[in-house]
Coordinates of C-alpha atoms and ligand atoms in Angstrom, one line a residue:
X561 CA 77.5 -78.1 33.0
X562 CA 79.7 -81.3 32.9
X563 CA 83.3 -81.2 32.3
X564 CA 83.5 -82.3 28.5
X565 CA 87.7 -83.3 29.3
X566 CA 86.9 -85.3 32.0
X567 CA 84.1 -87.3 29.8
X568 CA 86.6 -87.7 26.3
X569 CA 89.7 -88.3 29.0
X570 CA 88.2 -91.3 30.1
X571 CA 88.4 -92.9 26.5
X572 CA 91.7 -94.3 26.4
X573 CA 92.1 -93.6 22.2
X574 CA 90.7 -89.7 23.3
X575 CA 93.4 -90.1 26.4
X576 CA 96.4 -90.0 23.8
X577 CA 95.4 -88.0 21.3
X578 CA 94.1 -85.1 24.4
X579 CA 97.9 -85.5 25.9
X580 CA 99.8 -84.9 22.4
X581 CA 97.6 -81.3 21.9
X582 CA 99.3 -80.7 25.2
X583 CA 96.1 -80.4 27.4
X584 CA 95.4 -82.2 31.1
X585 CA 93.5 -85.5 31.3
X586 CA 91.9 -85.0 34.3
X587 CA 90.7 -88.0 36.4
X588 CA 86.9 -88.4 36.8
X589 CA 86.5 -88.0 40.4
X590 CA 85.0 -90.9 42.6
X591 CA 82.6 -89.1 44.5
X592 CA 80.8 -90.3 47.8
X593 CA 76.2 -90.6 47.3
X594 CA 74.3 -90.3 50.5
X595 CA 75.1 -89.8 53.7
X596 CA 78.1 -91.0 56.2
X597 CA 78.8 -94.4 55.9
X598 CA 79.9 -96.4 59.7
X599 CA 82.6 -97.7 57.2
X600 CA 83.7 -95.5 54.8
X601 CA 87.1 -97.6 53.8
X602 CA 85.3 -100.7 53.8
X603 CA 87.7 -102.5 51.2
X604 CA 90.5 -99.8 50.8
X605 CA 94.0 -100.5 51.6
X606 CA 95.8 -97.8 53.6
X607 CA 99.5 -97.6 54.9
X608 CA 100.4 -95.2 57.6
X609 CA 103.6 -94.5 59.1
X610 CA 105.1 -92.3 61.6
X611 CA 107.8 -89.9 62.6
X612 CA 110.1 -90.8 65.4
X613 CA 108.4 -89.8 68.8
X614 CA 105.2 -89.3 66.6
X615 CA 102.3 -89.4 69.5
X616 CA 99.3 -90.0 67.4
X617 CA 100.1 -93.3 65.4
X618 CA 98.7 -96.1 67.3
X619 CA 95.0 -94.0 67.7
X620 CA 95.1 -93.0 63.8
X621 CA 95.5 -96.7 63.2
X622 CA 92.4 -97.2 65.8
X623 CA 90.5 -94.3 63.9
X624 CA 90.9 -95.9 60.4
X625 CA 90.2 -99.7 61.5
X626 CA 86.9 -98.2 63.2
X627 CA 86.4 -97.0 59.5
X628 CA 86.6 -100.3 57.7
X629 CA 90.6 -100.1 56.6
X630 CA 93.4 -102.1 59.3
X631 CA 96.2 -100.2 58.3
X632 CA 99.3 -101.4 56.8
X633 CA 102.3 -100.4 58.9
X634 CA 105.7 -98.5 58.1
X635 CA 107.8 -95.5 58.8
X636 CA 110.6 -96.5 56.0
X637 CA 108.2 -98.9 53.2
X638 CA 109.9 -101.2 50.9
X639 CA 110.2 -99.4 47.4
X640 CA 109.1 -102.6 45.9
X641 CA 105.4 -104.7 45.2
X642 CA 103.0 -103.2 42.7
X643 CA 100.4 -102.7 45.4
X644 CA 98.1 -99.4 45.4
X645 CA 97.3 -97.8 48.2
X646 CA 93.9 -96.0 48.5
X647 CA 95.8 -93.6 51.6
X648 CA 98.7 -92.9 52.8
X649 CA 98.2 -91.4 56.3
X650 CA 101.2 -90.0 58.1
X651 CA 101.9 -88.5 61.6
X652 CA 104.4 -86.2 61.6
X653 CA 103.2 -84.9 65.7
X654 CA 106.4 -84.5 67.3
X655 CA 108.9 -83.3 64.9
X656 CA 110.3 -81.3 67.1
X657 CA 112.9 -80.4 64.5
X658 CA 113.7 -79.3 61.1
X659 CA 116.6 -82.6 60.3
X660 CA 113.7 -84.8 61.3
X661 CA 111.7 -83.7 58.1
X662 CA 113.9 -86.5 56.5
X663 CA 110.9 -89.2 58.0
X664 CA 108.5 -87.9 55.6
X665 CA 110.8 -88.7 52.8
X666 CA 111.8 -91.9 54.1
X667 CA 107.9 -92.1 54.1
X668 CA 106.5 -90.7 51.2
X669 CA 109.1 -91.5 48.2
X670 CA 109.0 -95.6 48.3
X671 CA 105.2 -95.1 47.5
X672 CA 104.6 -92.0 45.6
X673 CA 104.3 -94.4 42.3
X674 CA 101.9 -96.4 44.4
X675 CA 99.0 -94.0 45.2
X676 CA 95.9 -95.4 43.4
X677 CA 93.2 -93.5 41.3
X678 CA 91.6 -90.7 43.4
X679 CA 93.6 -92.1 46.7
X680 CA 94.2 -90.1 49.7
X681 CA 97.0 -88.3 51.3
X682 CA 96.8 -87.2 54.9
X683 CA 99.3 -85.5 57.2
X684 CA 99.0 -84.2 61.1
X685 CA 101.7 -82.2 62.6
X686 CA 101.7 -79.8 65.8
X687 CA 99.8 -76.7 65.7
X688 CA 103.0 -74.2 64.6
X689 CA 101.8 -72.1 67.2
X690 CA 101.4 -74.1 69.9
X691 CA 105.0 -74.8 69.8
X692 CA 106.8 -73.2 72.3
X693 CA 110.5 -73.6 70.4
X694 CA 111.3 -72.3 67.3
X695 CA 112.7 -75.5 66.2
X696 CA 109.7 -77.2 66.8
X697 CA 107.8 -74.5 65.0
X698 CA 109.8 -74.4 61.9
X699 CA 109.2 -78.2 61.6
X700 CA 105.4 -78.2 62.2
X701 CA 105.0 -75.5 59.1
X702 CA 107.5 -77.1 56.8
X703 CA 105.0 -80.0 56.6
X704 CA 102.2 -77.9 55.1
X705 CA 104.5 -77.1 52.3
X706 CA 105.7 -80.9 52.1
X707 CA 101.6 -81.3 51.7
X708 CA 100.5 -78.6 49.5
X709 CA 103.3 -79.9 47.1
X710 CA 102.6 -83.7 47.0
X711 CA 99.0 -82.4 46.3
X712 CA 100.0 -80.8 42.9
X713 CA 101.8 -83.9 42.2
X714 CA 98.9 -86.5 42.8
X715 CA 96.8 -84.2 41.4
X716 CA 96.7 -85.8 37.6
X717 CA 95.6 -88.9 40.0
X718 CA 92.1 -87.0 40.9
X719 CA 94.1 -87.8 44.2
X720 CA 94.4 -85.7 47.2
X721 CA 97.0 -84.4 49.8
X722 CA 95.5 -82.6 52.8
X723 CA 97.4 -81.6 56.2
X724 CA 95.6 -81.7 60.0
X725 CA 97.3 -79.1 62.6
X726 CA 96.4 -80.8 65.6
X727 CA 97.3 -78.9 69.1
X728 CA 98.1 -81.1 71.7
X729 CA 95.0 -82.0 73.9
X730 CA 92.7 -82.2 70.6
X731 CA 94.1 -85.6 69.4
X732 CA 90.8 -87.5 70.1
X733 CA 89.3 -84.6 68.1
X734 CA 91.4 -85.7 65.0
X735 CA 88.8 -88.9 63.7
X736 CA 85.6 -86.6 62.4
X737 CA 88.4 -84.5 60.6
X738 CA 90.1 -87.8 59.1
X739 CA 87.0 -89.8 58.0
X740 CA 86.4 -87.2 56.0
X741 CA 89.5 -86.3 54.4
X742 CA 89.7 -90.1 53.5
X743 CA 86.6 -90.7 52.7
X744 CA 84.8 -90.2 48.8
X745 CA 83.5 -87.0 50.6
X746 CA 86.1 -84.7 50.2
X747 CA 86.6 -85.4 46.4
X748 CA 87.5 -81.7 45.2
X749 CA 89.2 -80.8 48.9
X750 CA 92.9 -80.5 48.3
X751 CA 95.9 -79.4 49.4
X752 CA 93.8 -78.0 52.5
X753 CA 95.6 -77.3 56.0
X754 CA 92.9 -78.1 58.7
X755 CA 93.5 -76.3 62.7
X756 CA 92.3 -78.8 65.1
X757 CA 92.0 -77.1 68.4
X758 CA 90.5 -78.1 71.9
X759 CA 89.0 -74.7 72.8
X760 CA 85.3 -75.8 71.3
X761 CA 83.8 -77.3 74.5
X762 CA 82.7 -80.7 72.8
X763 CA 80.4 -84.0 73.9
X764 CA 82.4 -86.9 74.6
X765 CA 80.4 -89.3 72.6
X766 CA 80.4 -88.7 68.5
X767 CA 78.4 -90.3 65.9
X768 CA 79.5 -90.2 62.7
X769 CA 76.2 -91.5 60.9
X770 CA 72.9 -89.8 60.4
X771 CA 75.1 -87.7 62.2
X772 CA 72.5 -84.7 62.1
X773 CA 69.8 -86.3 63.1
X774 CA 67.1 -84.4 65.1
X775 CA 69.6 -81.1 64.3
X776 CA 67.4 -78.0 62.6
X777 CA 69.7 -76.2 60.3
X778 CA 68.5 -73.0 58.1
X779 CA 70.5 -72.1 55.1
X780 CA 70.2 -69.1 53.1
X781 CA 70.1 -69.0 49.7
X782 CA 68.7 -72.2 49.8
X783 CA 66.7 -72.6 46.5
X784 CA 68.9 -73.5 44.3
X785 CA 72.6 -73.9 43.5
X786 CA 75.1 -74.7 46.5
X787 CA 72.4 -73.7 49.2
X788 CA 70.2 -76.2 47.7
X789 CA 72.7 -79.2 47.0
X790 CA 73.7 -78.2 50.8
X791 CA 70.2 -78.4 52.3
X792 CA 69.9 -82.3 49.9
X793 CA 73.3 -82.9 52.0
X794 CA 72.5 -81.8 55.5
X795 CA 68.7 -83.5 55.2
X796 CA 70.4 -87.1 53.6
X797 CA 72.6 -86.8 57.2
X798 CA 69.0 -86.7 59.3
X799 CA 68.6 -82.5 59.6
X800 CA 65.5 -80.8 59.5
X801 CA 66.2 -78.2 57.0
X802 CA 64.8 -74.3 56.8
X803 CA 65.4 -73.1 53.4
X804 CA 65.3 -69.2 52.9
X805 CA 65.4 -67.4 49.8
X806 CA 63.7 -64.3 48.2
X807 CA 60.3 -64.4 48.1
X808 CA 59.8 -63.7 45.0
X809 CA 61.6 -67.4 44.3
X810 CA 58.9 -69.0 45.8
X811 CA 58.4 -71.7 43.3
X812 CA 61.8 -73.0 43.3
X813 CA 62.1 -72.3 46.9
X814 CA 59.5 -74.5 47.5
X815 CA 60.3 -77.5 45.0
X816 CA 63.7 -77.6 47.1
X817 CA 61.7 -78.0 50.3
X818 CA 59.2 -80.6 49.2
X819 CA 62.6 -82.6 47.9
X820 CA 64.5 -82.1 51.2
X821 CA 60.9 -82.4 53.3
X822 CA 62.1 -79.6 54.9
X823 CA 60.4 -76.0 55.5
X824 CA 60.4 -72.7 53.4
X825 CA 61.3 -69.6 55.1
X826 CA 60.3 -66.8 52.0
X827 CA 62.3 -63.5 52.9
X828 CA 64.8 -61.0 51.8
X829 CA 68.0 -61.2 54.2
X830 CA 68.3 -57.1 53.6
X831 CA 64.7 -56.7 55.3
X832 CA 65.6 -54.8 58.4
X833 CA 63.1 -57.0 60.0
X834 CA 64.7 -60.3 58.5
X835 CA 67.1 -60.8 62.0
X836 CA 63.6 -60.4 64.5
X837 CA 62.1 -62.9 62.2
X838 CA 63.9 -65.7 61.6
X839 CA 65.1 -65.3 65.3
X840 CA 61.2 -65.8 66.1
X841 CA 60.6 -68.3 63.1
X842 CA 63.2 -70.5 64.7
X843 CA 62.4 -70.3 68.5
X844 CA 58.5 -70.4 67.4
X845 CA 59.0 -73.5 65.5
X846 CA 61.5 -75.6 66.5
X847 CA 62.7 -74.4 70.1
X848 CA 66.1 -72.8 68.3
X849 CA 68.8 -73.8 65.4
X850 CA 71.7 -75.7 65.0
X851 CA 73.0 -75.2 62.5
X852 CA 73.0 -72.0 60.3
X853 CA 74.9 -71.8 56.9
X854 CA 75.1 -68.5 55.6
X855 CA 75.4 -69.1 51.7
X856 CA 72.8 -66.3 49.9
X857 CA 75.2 -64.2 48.0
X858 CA 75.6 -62.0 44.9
X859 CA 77.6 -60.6 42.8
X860 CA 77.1 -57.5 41.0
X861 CA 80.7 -56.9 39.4
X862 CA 82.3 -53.4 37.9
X863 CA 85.8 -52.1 38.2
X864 CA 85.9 -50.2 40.6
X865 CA 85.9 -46.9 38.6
X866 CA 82.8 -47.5 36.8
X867 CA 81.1 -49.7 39.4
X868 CA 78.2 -47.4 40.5
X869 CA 77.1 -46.9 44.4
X870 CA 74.3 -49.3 44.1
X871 CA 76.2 -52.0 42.9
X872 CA 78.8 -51.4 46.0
X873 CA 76.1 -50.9 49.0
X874 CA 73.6 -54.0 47.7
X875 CA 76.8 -56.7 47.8
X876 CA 77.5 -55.8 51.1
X877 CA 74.2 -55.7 52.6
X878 CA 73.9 -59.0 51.5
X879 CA 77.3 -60.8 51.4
X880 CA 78.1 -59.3 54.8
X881 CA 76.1 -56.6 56.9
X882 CA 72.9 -58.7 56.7
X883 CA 75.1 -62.2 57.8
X884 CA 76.6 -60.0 61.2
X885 CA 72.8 -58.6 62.0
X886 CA 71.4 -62.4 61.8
X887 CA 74.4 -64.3 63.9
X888 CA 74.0 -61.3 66.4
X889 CA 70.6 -61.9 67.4
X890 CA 70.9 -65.3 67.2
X891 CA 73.8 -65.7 69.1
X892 CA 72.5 -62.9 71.5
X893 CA 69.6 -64.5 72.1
X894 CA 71.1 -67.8 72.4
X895 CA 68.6 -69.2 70.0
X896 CA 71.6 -71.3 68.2
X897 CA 71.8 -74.3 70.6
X898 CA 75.0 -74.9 72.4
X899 CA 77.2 -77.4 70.4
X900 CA 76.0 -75.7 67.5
X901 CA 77.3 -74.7 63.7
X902 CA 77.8 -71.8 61.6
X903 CA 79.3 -71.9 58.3
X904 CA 80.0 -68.6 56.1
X905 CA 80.3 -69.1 52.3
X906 CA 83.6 -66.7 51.2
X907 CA 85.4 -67.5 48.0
X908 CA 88.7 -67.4 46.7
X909 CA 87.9 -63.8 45.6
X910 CA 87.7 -62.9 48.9
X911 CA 91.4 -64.7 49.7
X912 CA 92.9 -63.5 46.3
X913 CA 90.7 -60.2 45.0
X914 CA 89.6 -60.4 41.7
X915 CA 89.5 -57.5 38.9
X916 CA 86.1 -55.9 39.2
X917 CA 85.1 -57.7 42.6
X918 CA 86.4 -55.1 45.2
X919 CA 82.9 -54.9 46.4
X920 CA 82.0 -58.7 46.7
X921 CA 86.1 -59.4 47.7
X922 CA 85.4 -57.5 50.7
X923 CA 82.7 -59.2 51.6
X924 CA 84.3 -62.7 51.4
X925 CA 87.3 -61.6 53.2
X926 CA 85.4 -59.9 55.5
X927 CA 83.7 -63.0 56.2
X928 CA 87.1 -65.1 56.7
X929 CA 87.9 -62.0 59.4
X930 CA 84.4 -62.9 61.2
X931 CA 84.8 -66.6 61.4
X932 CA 88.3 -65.6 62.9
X933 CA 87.4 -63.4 65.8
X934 CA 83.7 -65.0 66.5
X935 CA 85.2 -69.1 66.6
X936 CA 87.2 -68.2 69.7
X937 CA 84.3 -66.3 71.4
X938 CA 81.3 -69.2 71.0
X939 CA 83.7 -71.8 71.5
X940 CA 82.7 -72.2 75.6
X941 CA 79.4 -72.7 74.0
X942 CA 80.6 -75.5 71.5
X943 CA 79.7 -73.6 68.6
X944 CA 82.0 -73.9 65.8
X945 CA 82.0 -70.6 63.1
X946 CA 84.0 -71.8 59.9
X947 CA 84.3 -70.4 56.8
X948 CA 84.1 -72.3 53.3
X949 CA 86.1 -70.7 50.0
X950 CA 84.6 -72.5 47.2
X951 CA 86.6 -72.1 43.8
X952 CA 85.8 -72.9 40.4
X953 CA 82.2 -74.6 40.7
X954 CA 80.1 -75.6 37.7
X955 CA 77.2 -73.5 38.3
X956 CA 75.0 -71.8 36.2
X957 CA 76.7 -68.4 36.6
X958 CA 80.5 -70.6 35.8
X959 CA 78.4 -71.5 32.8
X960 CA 77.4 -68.2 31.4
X961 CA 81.8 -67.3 31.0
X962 CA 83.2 -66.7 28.1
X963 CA 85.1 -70.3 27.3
X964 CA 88.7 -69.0 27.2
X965 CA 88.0 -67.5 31.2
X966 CA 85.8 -70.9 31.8
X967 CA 88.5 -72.6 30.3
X968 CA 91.5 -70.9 32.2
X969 CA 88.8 -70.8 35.6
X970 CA 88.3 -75.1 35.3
X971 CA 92.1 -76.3 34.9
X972 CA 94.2 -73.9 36.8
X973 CA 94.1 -76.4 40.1
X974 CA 96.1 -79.5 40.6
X975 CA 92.7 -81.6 39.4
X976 CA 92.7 -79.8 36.2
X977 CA 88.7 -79.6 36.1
X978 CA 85.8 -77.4 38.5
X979 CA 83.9 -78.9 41.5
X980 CA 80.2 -79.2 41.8
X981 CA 78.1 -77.5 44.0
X982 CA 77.6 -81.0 45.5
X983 CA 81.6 -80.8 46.6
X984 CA 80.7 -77.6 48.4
X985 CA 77.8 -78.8 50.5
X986 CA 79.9 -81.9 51.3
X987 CA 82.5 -79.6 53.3
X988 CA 79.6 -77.4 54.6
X989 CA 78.0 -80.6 56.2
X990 CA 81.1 -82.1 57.4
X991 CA 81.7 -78.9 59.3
X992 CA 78.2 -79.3 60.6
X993 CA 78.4 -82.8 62.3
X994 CA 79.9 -82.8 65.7
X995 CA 82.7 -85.1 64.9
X996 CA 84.0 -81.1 63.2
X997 CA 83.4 -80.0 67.2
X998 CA 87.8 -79.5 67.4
X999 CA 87.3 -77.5 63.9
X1000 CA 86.2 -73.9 64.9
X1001 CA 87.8 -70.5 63.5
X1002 CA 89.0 -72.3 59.5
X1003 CA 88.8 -71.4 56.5
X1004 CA 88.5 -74.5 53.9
X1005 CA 89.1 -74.1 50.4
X1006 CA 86.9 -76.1 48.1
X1007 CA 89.0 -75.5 45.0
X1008 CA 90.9 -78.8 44.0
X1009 CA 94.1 -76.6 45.3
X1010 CA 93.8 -74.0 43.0
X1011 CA 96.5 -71.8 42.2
X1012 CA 94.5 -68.5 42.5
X1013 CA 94.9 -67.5 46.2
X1014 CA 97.0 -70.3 47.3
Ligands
LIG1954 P1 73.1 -68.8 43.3 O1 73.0 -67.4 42.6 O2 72.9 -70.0 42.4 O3 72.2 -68.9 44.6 C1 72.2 -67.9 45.6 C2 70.9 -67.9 46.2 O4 70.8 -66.8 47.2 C3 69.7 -67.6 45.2 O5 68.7 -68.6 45.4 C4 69.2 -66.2 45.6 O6 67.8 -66.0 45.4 C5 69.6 -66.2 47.1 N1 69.7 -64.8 47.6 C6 70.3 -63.7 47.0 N2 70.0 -62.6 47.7 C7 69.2 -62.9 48.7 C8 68.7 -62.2 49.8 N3 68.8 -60.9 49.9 N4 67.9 -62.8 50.7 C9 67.7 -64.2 50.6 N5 68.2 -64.9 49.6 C10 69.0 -64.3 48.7 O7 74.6 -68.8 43.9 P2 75.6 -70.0 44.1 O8 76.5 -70.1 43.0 O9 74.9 -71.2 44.6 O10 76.5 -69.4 45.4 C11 76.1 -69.6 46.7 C12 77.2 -68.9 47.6 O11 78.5 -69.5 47.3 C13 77.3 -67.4 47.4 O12 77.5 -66.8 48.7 C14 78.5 -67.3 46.5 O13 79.1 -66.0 46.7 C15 79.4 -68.4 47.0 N6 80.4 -68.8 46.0 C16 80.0 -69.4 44.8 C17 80.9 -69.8 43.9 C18 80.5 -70.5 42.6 O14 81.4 -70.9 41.8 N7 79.2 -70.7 42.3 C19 82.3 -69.6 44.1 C20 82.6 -69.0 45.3 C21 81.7 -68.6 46.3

């Protein structure tokens, strides 16, 4: 399932002769191993800079030296030097108005030709909404279209551009959130536009390394693909993890467990009894959850003329109906911990529909209208419900295309090339940790900004 342009691109004779056929040379990602680092910019260079009255500067400069990188300092850099810089962080809080958009030129252009292989961009601006005057509004959502476009053109880099929304009172919030998006975690999240809110009630103290430790998290699905490369993830961060799949997937159900030393939950998320008994299993075993990620999903795809009833009723019993029957009683029965997580898998389909998908694009959108209306409601509890849109993934199923839809599937984002399911479980367990506490109610794309949806 590897990218076989991303392995001849990286042959400098292959380069040339791949650019004169006209086709992308995509960058081979530099992807993070393990779990959190304390330092995870240990030895990268990073200039950040701010707007005029910007009022998180100083404390994103505190965030990134706690994470191994003493920023370089500019609002207006020198066009000159030769130096790369691994990030380019920039807070663009207090714009206040749209004629002060000119900072993030006086910013950004110097050192657009100076962004090195697979660097980082990050912006933060006011929540839009949180501004009381239109001006101010205007000029907080002009900079998530400054962001989305610099990502498209760092892209070719297998660099990233992604914006934080931070509301005024959640500026502490802001470092789980920006270790990530600088970090070798995030390799295949772009052109992303992340709320950061103070409504989750959240602990004052954060770690940021084996930052699940002593957590129990269950995922569904969690035999193979994304809901096993997500339990690997969440265990290599310190989580006990409960794996359910079907039963009759026992054998790889259980080769996932003994890798993750975690424990198999064999049952079919349909069962009517499947809420009562993981509710039980949980509270039996381990006192509660959490952290639940709700990944098991099919997809059983017709147009919608020929797709018969069976196909339509079994995709949402299990994409959907089954996921609202197993947060109620958990949540119900406050058997999630306070301070805990759940995460939804959706998909692009369910952001952009998809010919022959009305049954699973209803399900994924249907999840992105959950995660918006529950986040609010736990969030006196400090539990965070996101939502995570993976795109083109190199999966088995991605594998199975015909190569001209593969084909047209893998370049059409601004990294010209498909994620991994590991890219997916690194967002999952980022909005796990509690340095994600100011991150409830979102909806993260995992899709190398791709242009379906966007
Ligand atoms: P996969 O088919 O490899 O794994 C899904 C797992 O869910 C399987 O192990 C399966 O046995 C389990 N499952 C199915 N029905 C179940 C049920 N009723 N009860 C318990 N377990 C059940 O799929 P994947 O590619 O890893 O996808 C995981 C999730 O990510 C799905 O929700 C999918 O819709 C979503 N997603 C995947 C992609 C992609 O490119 N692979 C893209 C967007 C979204």
């Amino acid at each position: 399932m590897s990218d076989y342009l991303v392995r001849l691109a990286q042959q400098p004779a292959m380069r040339s002769v791949i650019k004169s056929i006209g086709l992308p040379t995509p960058q081979a990602l530099a992807r993070a191993e393990g779990g959190y680092a304390e330092r995870p910019l240990e030895g990268k260079r990073a200039l950040l800079g701010g707007a005029p009255g910007a009022r998180m500067t100083d404390e994103v400069a505190s965030v990134l030296a706690a994470a191994g990188s003493d920023p370089e300092r500019a609002d207006k850099p020198e066009p000159s030097s030769d130096v790369k810089y691994d990030a380019l962080v920039f807070d663009a809080t207090g714009l206040g108005e749209a004629a002060n958009l000119s900072s993030l030129y006086d910013f950004f252009h110097p050192v657009m030709r100076r962004i090195a292989r697979c660097g980082r961009v990050v912006v933060l601006t006011d929540l839009p909404e949180g501004e009381g005057e239109t001006a101010a509004a205007v000029a907080a959502r002009a900079v998530e279209g400054f962001v989305r476009s610099v990502g498209k053109e760092i892209g070719k880099l297998g660099a990233t551009a992604n914006l934080l929304y931070v509301e005024r009172g959640a500026e502490a919030r802001a470092a789980g959130p920006l270790r990530f998006f600088l970090s070798a975690h995030s390799a295949y999240v772009d052109g992303q536009p992340v709320r950061i809110t103070s409504a989750p009630d959240m602990p004052d103290e954060i770690v940021f390394t084996q930052a699940l430790k002593d957590k129990v998290a269950l995922v569904t699905g969690g035999a193979r693909g994304i809901g096993a490369a997500t339990a690997r993830r969440l265990a290599a961060e310190g989580a006990h993890v409960v794996c359910l799949d079907i039963p009759a997937d026992r054998e790889t159900l259980d080769a996932t467990v003994a890798e993750v030393g975690g424990t198999a939950l064999p049952l079919d998320i349909t069962d009517e009894e499947a809420p009562r008994k993981i509710a039980d299993f949980l509270k039996e075993k381990f006192g509660g959850v959490d952290i639940v990620v709700h990944n098991a999903g099919v997809t059983r795809d017709k147009t919608l003329a020929n797709m018969p009833e069976h196909f339509w009723d079994m995709v949402l019993s299990i994409n959907l109906l089954s996921i609202l029957k197993i947060d109620e009683v958990l949540l119900g029965e406050k058997v999630m911990r306070d301070h805990g997580r759940i995460v939804c898998l959706s998909s692009i389909g369910g952001i952009a529909g998809n010919v022959g998908q009305t049954n699973y694009g209803a399900t994924k959108a249907g999840l992105i209208g959950y995660v918006q209306a529950q986040g609010p409601k736990q969030a006196g509890r400090g539990i965070t419900v996101n939502a995570v849109a993976p795109g083109f993934i190199e999966t088995r199923m991605t594998a199975a295309m015909p190569f001209m839809i593969r084909e047209a599937g893998r370049r059409m984002n601004s990294l010209s090339q498909g994620g991994t399911p590991a890219d997916v479980a690194e967002l999952i367990t980022f909005l796990s940790t509690p340095g994600a506490g100011g991150v409830t109610g979102n909806v993260v794309r995992v899709c190398g900004q791709s242009l379906i949806g966007a």
